[in-house]
Amino acid sequence: MFHWLEKQPFLFSVGVFLVIAFAGLIEIVPDFAQASRPIAGKQPYTVLQIAGRQVYIKDSCNACHSQLIRPFKSETDRYGPYSLSGEYAYDRPFLWGSKRTGPDLHRVGEYRTTDWHENHMWEPTSVVPGSIMPSYKHMFHQNVDLETAYAEALTVKKVFNVPYDKEGFTKLGTWEEAKKAALEEAKAIAADMKNQDVKDAVARGEIPEIVALIAYMNGLH
């Protein structure tokens, strides 16, 4: 019945390609869509964490640190369980990275503390001898842009349907409510820090960049 097709190698090749492509779509797309959904218990970032993520990007931390643990024993032994698609459901943009001058940070919140991050950002060699990372002392004096962080959260809520304010998920609320919640979160972090200038700033109602960055790093797990 299809002998004529066998005599047309080009058409035969196109036909085989289309069949395989269609079968691939049927098999792959549903699984891909399922894997991309948020994993159980995954929460959207708080406004303070978003502000810290913006600092992380602004100061190019992602140029030297990846946030993607590959499924190899050498990686999982060092950094923890390999990364899953659903863990990035609320990340915009993704910060996977393909270059590691420093270690991967996808699960850094599970094994580093606020105190460690404070010392590391002030003087990296104080906790990692031989580190080539520069110090980021300016973060201890510059205040974070909380309004832009709130605007980002509100945007992804409305445009991408990120489940802020839904039962069981991170509360966003109004700008005033979000600002108050961010300050309370900042106070809890500053309480574990020793830099007096940072403590005084938070007590005045300000939020230095270092506090927001630590909030973000502590949330990576």
PDB file of C-alpha atoms in Angstrom:
ATOM      1  CA  MET A   1       0.000   0.000   0.000  1.00  0.00           C
ATOM      2  CA  PHE A   2       2.838   2.377   0.833  1.00  0.00           C
ATOM      3  CA  HIS A   3       5.318   1.117  -1.768  1.00  0.00           C
ATOM      4  CA  TRP A   4       5.138   4.482  -3.544  1.00  0.00           C
ATOM      5  CA  LEU A   5       6.320   6.199  -0.343  1.00  0.00           C
ATOM      6  CA  GLU A   6       9.314   3.877  -0.086  1.00  0.00           C
ATOM      7  CA  LYS A   7      10.352   5.067  -3.517  1.00  0.00           C
ATOM      8  CA  GLN A   8      10.320   8.691  -2.319  1.00  0.00           C
ATOM      9  CA  PRO A   9      13.125   8.903   0.276  1.00  0.00           C
ATOM     10  CA  PHE A  10      12.581  12.596   0.971  1.00  0.00           C
ATOM     11  CA  LEU A  11       8.859  12.233   1.629  1.00  0.00           C
ATOM     12  CA  PHE A  12       9.498   9.059   3.619  1.00  0.00           C
ATOM     13  CA  SER A  13      12.022  10.885   5.825  1.00  0.00           C
ATOM     14  CA  VAL A  14       9.614  13.780   6.375  1.00  0.00           C
ATOM     15  CA  GLY A  15       6.848  11.365   7.287  1.00  0.00           C
ATOM     16  CA  VAL A  16       9.004   9.496   9.802  1.00  0.00           C
ATOM     17  CA  PHE A  17      10.126  12.799  11.328  1.00  0.00           C
ATOM     18  CA  LEU A  18       6.552  14.015  11.719  1.00  0.00           C
ATOM     19  CA  VAL A  19       5.414  10.768  13.346  1.00  0.00           C
ATOM     20  CA  ILE A  20       8.330  10.762  15.808  1.00  0.00           C
ATOM     21  CA  ALA A  21       7.894  14.460  16.548  1.00  0.00           C
ATOM     22  CA  PHE A  22       4.183  14.032  17.243  1.00  0.00           C
ATOM     23  CA  ALA A  23       4.807  11.014  19.472  1.00  0.00           C
ATOM     24  CA  GLY A  24       7.516  12.950  21.303  1.00  0.00           C
ATOM     25  CA  LEU A  25       5.173  15.842  21.979  1.00  0.00           C
ATOM     26  CA  ILE A  26       2.519  13.515  23.324  1.00  0.00           C
ATOM     27  CA  GLU A  27       5.009  11.853  25.680  1.00  0.00           C
ATOM     28  CA  ILE A  28       7.241  14.758  26.706  1.00  0.00           C
ATOM     29  CA  VAL A  29       5.070  17.883  26.974  1.00  0.00           C
ATOM     30  CA  PRO A  30       2.647  16.614  29.666  1.00  0.00           C
ATOM     31  CA  ASP A  31       5.528  15.377  31.849  1.00  0.00           C
ATOM     32  CA  PHE A  32       7.436  18.620  31.329  1.00  0.00           C
ATOM     33  CA  ALA A  33       4.401  20.682  32.318  1.00  0.00           C
ATOM     34  CA  GLN A  34       3.896  18.547  35.423  1.00  0.00           C
ATOM     35  CA  ALA A  35       7.556  18.810  36.455  1.00  0.00           C
ATOM     36  CA  SER A  36       7.467  22.597  36.075  1.00  0.00           C
ATOM     37  CA  ARG A  37       4.710  23.024  38.634  1.00  0.00           C
ATOM     38  CA  PRO A  38       5.753  24.215  42.100  1.00  0.00           C
ATOM     39  CA  ILE A  39       6.894  21.408  44.379  1.00  0.00           C
ATOM     40  CA  ALA A  40       4.831  20.722  47.474  1.00  0.00           C
ATOM     41  CA  GLY A  41       5.390  23.378  50.114  1.00  0.00           C
ATOM     42  CA  LYS A  42       7.099  25.827  47.759  1.00  0.00           C
ATOM     43  CA  GLN A  43       6.379  29.421  48.779  1.00  0.00           C
ATOM     44  CA  PRO A  44       6.707  32.632  46.765  1.00  0.00           C
ATOM     45  CA  TYR A  45       9.481  34.949  47.945  1.00  0.00           C
ATOM     46  CA  THR A  46       8.697  37.548  50.584  1.00  0.00           C
ATOM     47  CA  VAL A  47       9.151  41.187  49.581  1.00  0.00           C
ATOM     48  CA  LEU A  48      12.384  41.347  51.595  1.00  0.00           C
ATOM     49  CA  GLN A  49      13.691  38.205  49.866  1.00  0.00           C
ATOM     50  CA  ILE A  50      12.849  39.692  46.468  1.00  0.00           C
ATOM     51  CA  ALA A  51      14.737  42.837  47.445  1.00  0.00           C
ATOM     52  CA  GLY A  52      17.705  40.671  48.420  1.00  0.00           C
ATOM     53  CA  ARG A  53      17.477  38.793  45.139  1.00  0.00           C
ATOM     54  CA  GLN A  54      17.588  42.099  43.299  1.00  0.00           C
ATOM     55  CA  VAL A  55      20.756  43.011  45.233  1.00  0.00           C
ATOM     56  CA  TYR A  56      22.186  39.581  44.358  1.00  0.00           C
ATOM     57  CA  ILE A  57      21.618  40.279  40.660  1.00  0.00           C
ATOM     58  CA  LYS A  58      22.708  43.936  40.825  1.00  0.00           C
ATOM     59  CA  ASP A  59      26.056  43.033  42.347  1.00  0.00           C
ATOM     60  CA  SER A  60      26.518  40.134  39.881  1.00  0.00           C
ATOM     61  CA  CYS A  61      26.680  37.357  42.475  1.00  0.00           C
ATOM     62  CA  ASN A  62      25.218  35.091  39.783  1.00  0.00           C
ATOM     63  CA  ALA A  63      28.326  35.650  37.637  1.00  0.00           C
ATOM     64  CA  CYS A  64      30.392  33.463  39.983  1.00  0.00           C
ATOM     65  CA  HIS A  65      27.773  31.295  41.726  1.00  0.00           C
ATOM     66  CA  SER A  66      25.298  28.934  40.096  1.00  0.00           C
ATOM     67  CA  GLN A  67      21.973  27.873  41.552  1.00  0.00           C
ATOM     68  CA  LEU A  68      21.643  24.512  39.867  1.00  0.00           C
ATOM     69  CA  ILE A  69      22.758  21.207  41.391  1.00  0.00           C
ATOM     70  CA  ARG A  70      23.182  18.631  38.663  1.00  0.00           C
ATOM     71  CA  PRO A  71      22.272  14.941  39.175  1.00  0.00           C
ATOM     72  CA  PHE A  72      25.841  13.714  39.645  1.00  0.00           C
ATOM     73  CA  LYS A  73      27.235  12.129  42.813  1.00  0.00           C
ATOM     74  CA  SER A  74      30.065  14.649  43.025  1.00  0.00           C
ATOM     75  CA  GLU A  75      27.460  17.428  43.068  1.00  0.00           C
ATOM     76  CA  THR A  76      24.921  15.898  45.426  1.00  0.00           C
ATOM     77  CA  ASP A  77      27.623  14.860  47.911  1.00  0.00           C
ATOM     78  CA  ARG A  78      28.788  18.453  48.143  1.00  0.00           C
ATOM     79  CA  TYR A  79      25.653  20.536  47.663  1.00  0.00           C
ATOM     80  CA  GLY A  80      22.717  18.297  48.561  1.00  0.00           C
ATOM     81  CA  PRO A  81      19.842  16.827  46.501  1.00  0.00           C
ATOM     82  CA  TYR A  82      19.874  17.706  42.815  1.00  0.00           C
ATOM     83  CA  SER A  83      17.651  20.556  41.671  1.00  0.00           C
ATOM     84  CA  LEU A  84      14.093  19.983  40.440  1.00  0.00           C
ATOM     85  CA  SER A  85      12.217  22.083  37.876  1.00  0.00           C
ATOM     86  CA  GLY A  86       9.402  22.791  40.309  1.00  0.00           C
ATOM     87  CA  GLU A  87      11.788  24.489  42.722  1.00  0.00           C
ATOM     88  CA  TYR A  88      12.185  27.378  40.271  1.00  0.00           C
ATOM     89  CA  ALA A  89       8.471  27.950  39.656  1.00  0.00           C
ATOM     90  CA  TYR A  90       8.543  31.436  41.187  1.00  0.00           C
ATOM     91  CA  ASP A  91      12.008  32.483  39.940  1.00  0.00           C
ATOM     92  CA  ARG A  92      12.019  35.314  37.403  1.00  0.00           C
ATOM     93  CA  PRO A  93      14.603  35.380  35.988  1.00  0.00           C
ATOM     94  CA  PHE A  94      16.163  31.973  36.614  1.00  0.00           C
ATOM     95  CA  LEU A  95      19.651  32.127  38.124  1.00  0.00           C
ATOM     96  CA  TRP A  96      20.820  28.636  37.156  1.00  0.00           C
ATOM     97  CA  GLY A  97      24.261  29.710  35.914  1.00  0.00           C
ATOM     98  CA  SER A  98      26.817  27.743  33.954  1.00  0.00           C
ATOM     99  CA  LYS A  99      30.037  28.946  35.618  1.00  0.00           C
ATOM    100  CA  ARG A 100      31.260  28.432  39.151  1.00  0.00           C
ATOM    101  CA  THR A 101      34.076  30.564  40.417  1.00  0.00           C
ATOM    102  CA  GLY A 102      32.516  29.988  43.825  1.00  0.00           C
ATOM    103  CA  PRO A 103      30.320  27.122  45.065  1.00  0.00           C
ATOM    104  CA  ASP A 104      26.729  26.500  44.036  1.00  0.00           C
ATOM    105  CA  LEU A 105      24.245  28.328  46.269  1.00  0.00           C
ATOM    106  CA  HIS A 106      20.950  26.632  45.498  1.00  0.00           C
ATOM    107  CA  ARG A 107      20.677  25.149  49.012  1.00  0.00           C
ATOM    108  CA  VAL A 108      22.968  27.517  50.894  1.00  0.00           C
ATOM    109  CA  GLY A 109      20.185  28.346  53.362  1.00  0.00           C
ATOM    110  CA  GLU A 110      20.421  24.815  54.737  1.00  0.00           C
ATOM    111  CA  TYR A 111      24.039  25.012  55.883  1.00  0.00           C
ATOM    112  CA  ARG A 112      25.020  28.690  56.308  1.00  0.00           C
ATOM    113  CA  THR A 113      23.829  31.082  58.998  1.00  0.00           C
ATOM    114  CA  THR A 114      23.135  34.796  59.176  1.00  0.00           C
ATOM    115  CA  ASP A 115      26.338  35.288  61.154  1.00  0.00           C
ATOM    116  CA  TRP A 116      28.364  33.418  58.525  1.00  0.00           C
ATOM    117  CA  HIS A 117      26.940  35.499  55.677  1.00  0.00           C
ATOM    118  CA  GLU A 118      27.622  38.713  57.576  1.00  0.00           C
ATOM    119  CA  ASN A 119      31.287  37.823  58.075  1.00  0.00           C
ATOM    120  CA  HIS A 120      31.629  36.507  54.544  1.00  0.00           C
ATOM    121  CA  MET A 121      30.210  39.599  52.857  1.00  0.00           C
ATOM    122  CA  TRP A 122      32.248  41.946  55.075  1.00  0.00           C
ATOM    123  CA  GLU A 123      35.545  40.112  54.594  1.00  0.00           C
ATOM    124  CA  PRO A 124      35.403  36.848  52.624  1.00  0.00           C
ATOM    125  CA  THR A 125      38.857  35.614  53.655  1.00  0.00           C
ATOM    126  CA  SER A 126      37.821  35.736  57.312  1.00  0.00           C
ATOM    127  CA  VAL A 127      35.710  32.609  56.779  1.00  0.00           C
ATOM    128  CA  VAL A 128      37.168  31.212  53.534  1.00  0.00           C
ATOM    129  CA  PRO A 129      40.966  31.564  53.583  1.00  0.00           C
ATOM    130  CA  GLY A 130      42.334  32.106  50.096  1.00  0.00           C
ATOM    131  CA  SER A 131      38.999  33.336  48.715  1.00  0.00           C
ATOM    132  CA  ILE A 132      39.252  35.628  45.680  1.00  0.00           C
ATOM    133  CA  MET A 133      35.795  37.086  46.287  1.00  0.00           C
ATOM    134  CA  PRO A 134      35.819  40.857  46.931  1.00  0.00           C
ATOM    135  CA  SER A 135      34.271  42.302  50.064  1.00  0.00           C
ATOM    136  CA  TYR A 136      30.849  43.907  49.800  1.00  0.00           C
ATOM    137  CA  LYS A 137      31.029  46.416  52.635  1.00  0.00           C
ATOM    138  CA  HIS A 138      28.886  48.900  50.729  1.00  0.00           C
ATOM    139  CA  MET A 139      25.906  46.596  51.354  1.00  0.00           C
ATOM    140  CA  PHE A 140      26.148  47.415  55.043  1.00  0.00           C
ATOM    141  CA  HIS A 141      25.546  51.125  54.379  1.00  0.00           C
ATOM    142  CA  GLN A 142      23.253  51.258  51.336  1.00  0.00           C
ATOM    143  CA  ASN A 143      19.544  50.806  51.912  1.00  0.00           C
ATOM    144  CA  VAL A 144      17.566  48.374  49.814  1.00  0.00           C
ATOM    145  CA  ASP A 145      14.948  49.426  47.248  1.00  0.00           C
ATOM    146  CA  LEU A 146      11.909  47.896  48.890  1.00  0.00           C
ATOM    147  CA  GLU A 147       9.356  49.673  46.678  1.00  0.00           C
ATOM    148  CA  THR A 148      10.737  48.054  43.521  1.00  0.00           C
ATOM    149  CA  ALA A 149      10.675  44.668  45.249  1.00  0.00           C
ATOM    150  CA  TYR A 150       7.016  45.159  46.172  1.00  0.00           C
ATOM    151  CA  ALA A 151       6.224  46.228  42.607  1.00  0.00           C
ATOM    152  CA  GLU A 152       7.834  43.040  41.302  1.00  0.00           C
ATOM    153  CA  ALA A 153       5.832  40.877  43.697  1.00  0.00           C
ATOM    154  CA  LEU A 154       2.600  42.625  42.737  1.00  0.00           C
ATOM    155  CA  THR A 155       3.406  42.249  39.044  1.00  0.00           C
ATOM    156  CA  VAL A 156       4.069  38.503  39.168  1.00  0.00           C
ATOM    157  CA  LYS A 157       0.950  38.062  41.275  1.00  0.00           C
ATOM    158  CA  LYS A 158      -1.241  39.727  38.651  1.00  0.00           C
ATOM    159  CA  VAL A 159       0.545  38.693  35.455  1.00  0.00           C
ATOM    160  CA  PHE A 160       1.822  35.195  36.280  1.00  0.00           C
ATOM    161  CA  ASN A 161      -0.750  34.263  38.927  1.00  0.00           C
ATOM    162  CA  VAL A 162       1.882  33.668  41.615  1.00  0.00           C
ATOM    163  CA  PRO A 163      -0.273  32.677  44.622  1.00  0.00           C
ATOM    164  CA  TYR A 164       0.402  35.585  46.956  1.00  0.00           C
ATOM    165  CA  ASP A 165      -2.347  36.155  49.521  1.00  0.00           C
ATOM    166  CA  LYS A 166      -3.926  32.772  48.860  1.00  0.00           C
ATOM    167  CA  GLU A 167      -4.567  30.476  51.801  1.00  0.00           C
ATOM    168  CA  GLY A 168      -1.379  28.744  52.882  1.00  0.00           C
ATOM    169  CA  PHE A 169       0.898  30.966  50.789  1.00  0.00           C
ATOM    170  CA  THR A 170       3.051  34.034  51.382  1.00  0.00           C
ATOM    171  CA  LYS A 171       1.060  37.132  52.292  1.00  0.00           C
ATOM    172  CA  LEU A 172       1.676  40.247  50.185  1.00  0.00           C
ATOM    173  CA  GLY A 173      -1.116  42.655  51.043  1.00  0.00           C
ATOM    174  CA  THR A 174      -0.947  46.391  50.503  1.00  0.00           C
ATOM    175  CA  TRP A 175       2.285  48.362  50.241  1.00  0.00           C
ATOM    176  CA  GLU A 176       2.015  49.461  53.872  1.00  0.00           C
ATOM    177  CA  GLU A 177       1.390  45.893  55.041  1.00  0.00           C
ATOM    178  CA  ALA A 178       4.282  44.581  52.950  1.00  0.00           C
ATOM    179  CA  LYS A 179       6.642  47.284  54.241  1.00  0.00           C
ATOM    180  CA  LYS A 180       5.720  46.485  57.827  1.00  0.00           C
ATOM    181  CA  ALA A 181       6.218  42.732  57.264  1.00  0.00           C
ATOM    182  CA  ALA A 182       9.591  43.339  55.592  1.00  0.00           C
ATOM    183  CA  LEU A 183      10.766  45.448  58.516  1.00  0.00           C
ATOM    184  CA  GLU A 184       9.736  42.764  61.006  1.00  0.00           C
ATOM    185  CA  GLU A 185      11.614  40.162  58.952  1.00  0.00           C
ATOM    186  CA  ALA A 186      14.620  42.496  58.815  1.00  0.00           C
ATOM    187  CA  LYS A 187      14.574  42.952  62.596  1.00  0.00           C
ATOM    188  CA  ALA A 188      14.732  39.184  63.116  1.00  0.00           C
ATOM    189  CA  ILE A 189      17.780  38.967  60.842  1.00  0.00           C
ATOM    190  CA  ALA A 190      19.503  42.010  62.346  1.00  0.00           C
ATOM    191  CA  ALA A 191      19.093  40.478  65.810  1.00  0.00           C
ATOM    192  CA  ASP A 192      21.489  37.717  64.728  1.00  0.00           C
ATOM    193  CA  MET A 193      24.042  40.177  63.338  1.00  0.00           C
ATOM    194  CA  LYS A 194      26.795  41.970  65.195  1.00  0.00           C
ATOM    195  CA  ASN A 195      27.301  45.054  63.005  1.00  0.00           C
ATOM    196  CA  GLN A 196      25.967  47.898  65.130  1.00  0.00           C
ATOM    197  CA  ASP A 197      25.414  50.240  62.182  1.00  0.00           C
ATOM    198  CA  VAL A 198      23.085  47.678  60.624  1.00  0.00           C
ATOM    199  CA  LYS A 199      21.240  47.160  63.905  1.00  0.00           C
ATOM    200  CA  ASP A 200      20.795  50.910  64.336  1.00  0.00           C
ATOM    201  CA  ALA A 201      19.566  51.339  60.769  1.00  0.00           C
ATOM    202  CA  VAL A 202      16.922  48.642  61.161  1.00  0.00           C
ATOM    203  CA  ALA A 203      15.862  50.139  64.484  1.00  0.00           C
ATOM    204  CA  ARG A 204      15.276  53.433  62.615  1.00  0.00           C
ATOM    205  CA  GLY A 205      13.068  51.657  60.125  1.00  0.00           C
ATOM    206  CA  GLU A 206      15.685  51.347  57.376  1.00  0.00           C
ATOM    207  CA  ILE A 207      16.773  48.109  55.711  1.00  0.00           C
ATOM    208  CA  PRO A 208      20.402  47.860  54.535  1.00  0.00           C
ATOM    209  CA  GLU A 209      21.077  45.757  51.451  1.00  0.00           C
ATOM    210  CA  ILE A 210      23.022  43.181  53.473  1.00  0.00           C
ATOM    211  CA  VAL A 211      19.923  42.352  55.515  1.00  0.00           C
ATOM    212  CA  ALA A 212      17.816  41.774  52.403  1.00  0.00           C
ATOM    213  CA  LEU A 213      20.558  39.708  50.786  1.00  0.00           C
ATOM    214  CA  ILE A 214      20.826  37.498  53.866  1.00  0.00           C
ATOM    215  CA  ALA A 215      17.035  37.080  53.882  1.00  0.00           C
ATOM    216  CA  TYR A 216      17.267  35.831  50.319  1.00  0.00           C
ATOM    217  CA  MET A 217      20.241  33.542  50.991  1.00  0.00           C
ATOM    218  CA  ASN A 218      18.610  32.064  54.083  1.00  0.00           C
ATOM    219  CA  GLY A 219      15.587  31.208  51.952  1.00  0.00           C
ATOM    220  CA  LEU A 220      17.563  29.170  49.430  1.00  0.00           C
ATOM    221  CA  HIS A 221      16.953  25.515  50.270  1.00  0.00           C
TER     222      HIS A 221
END
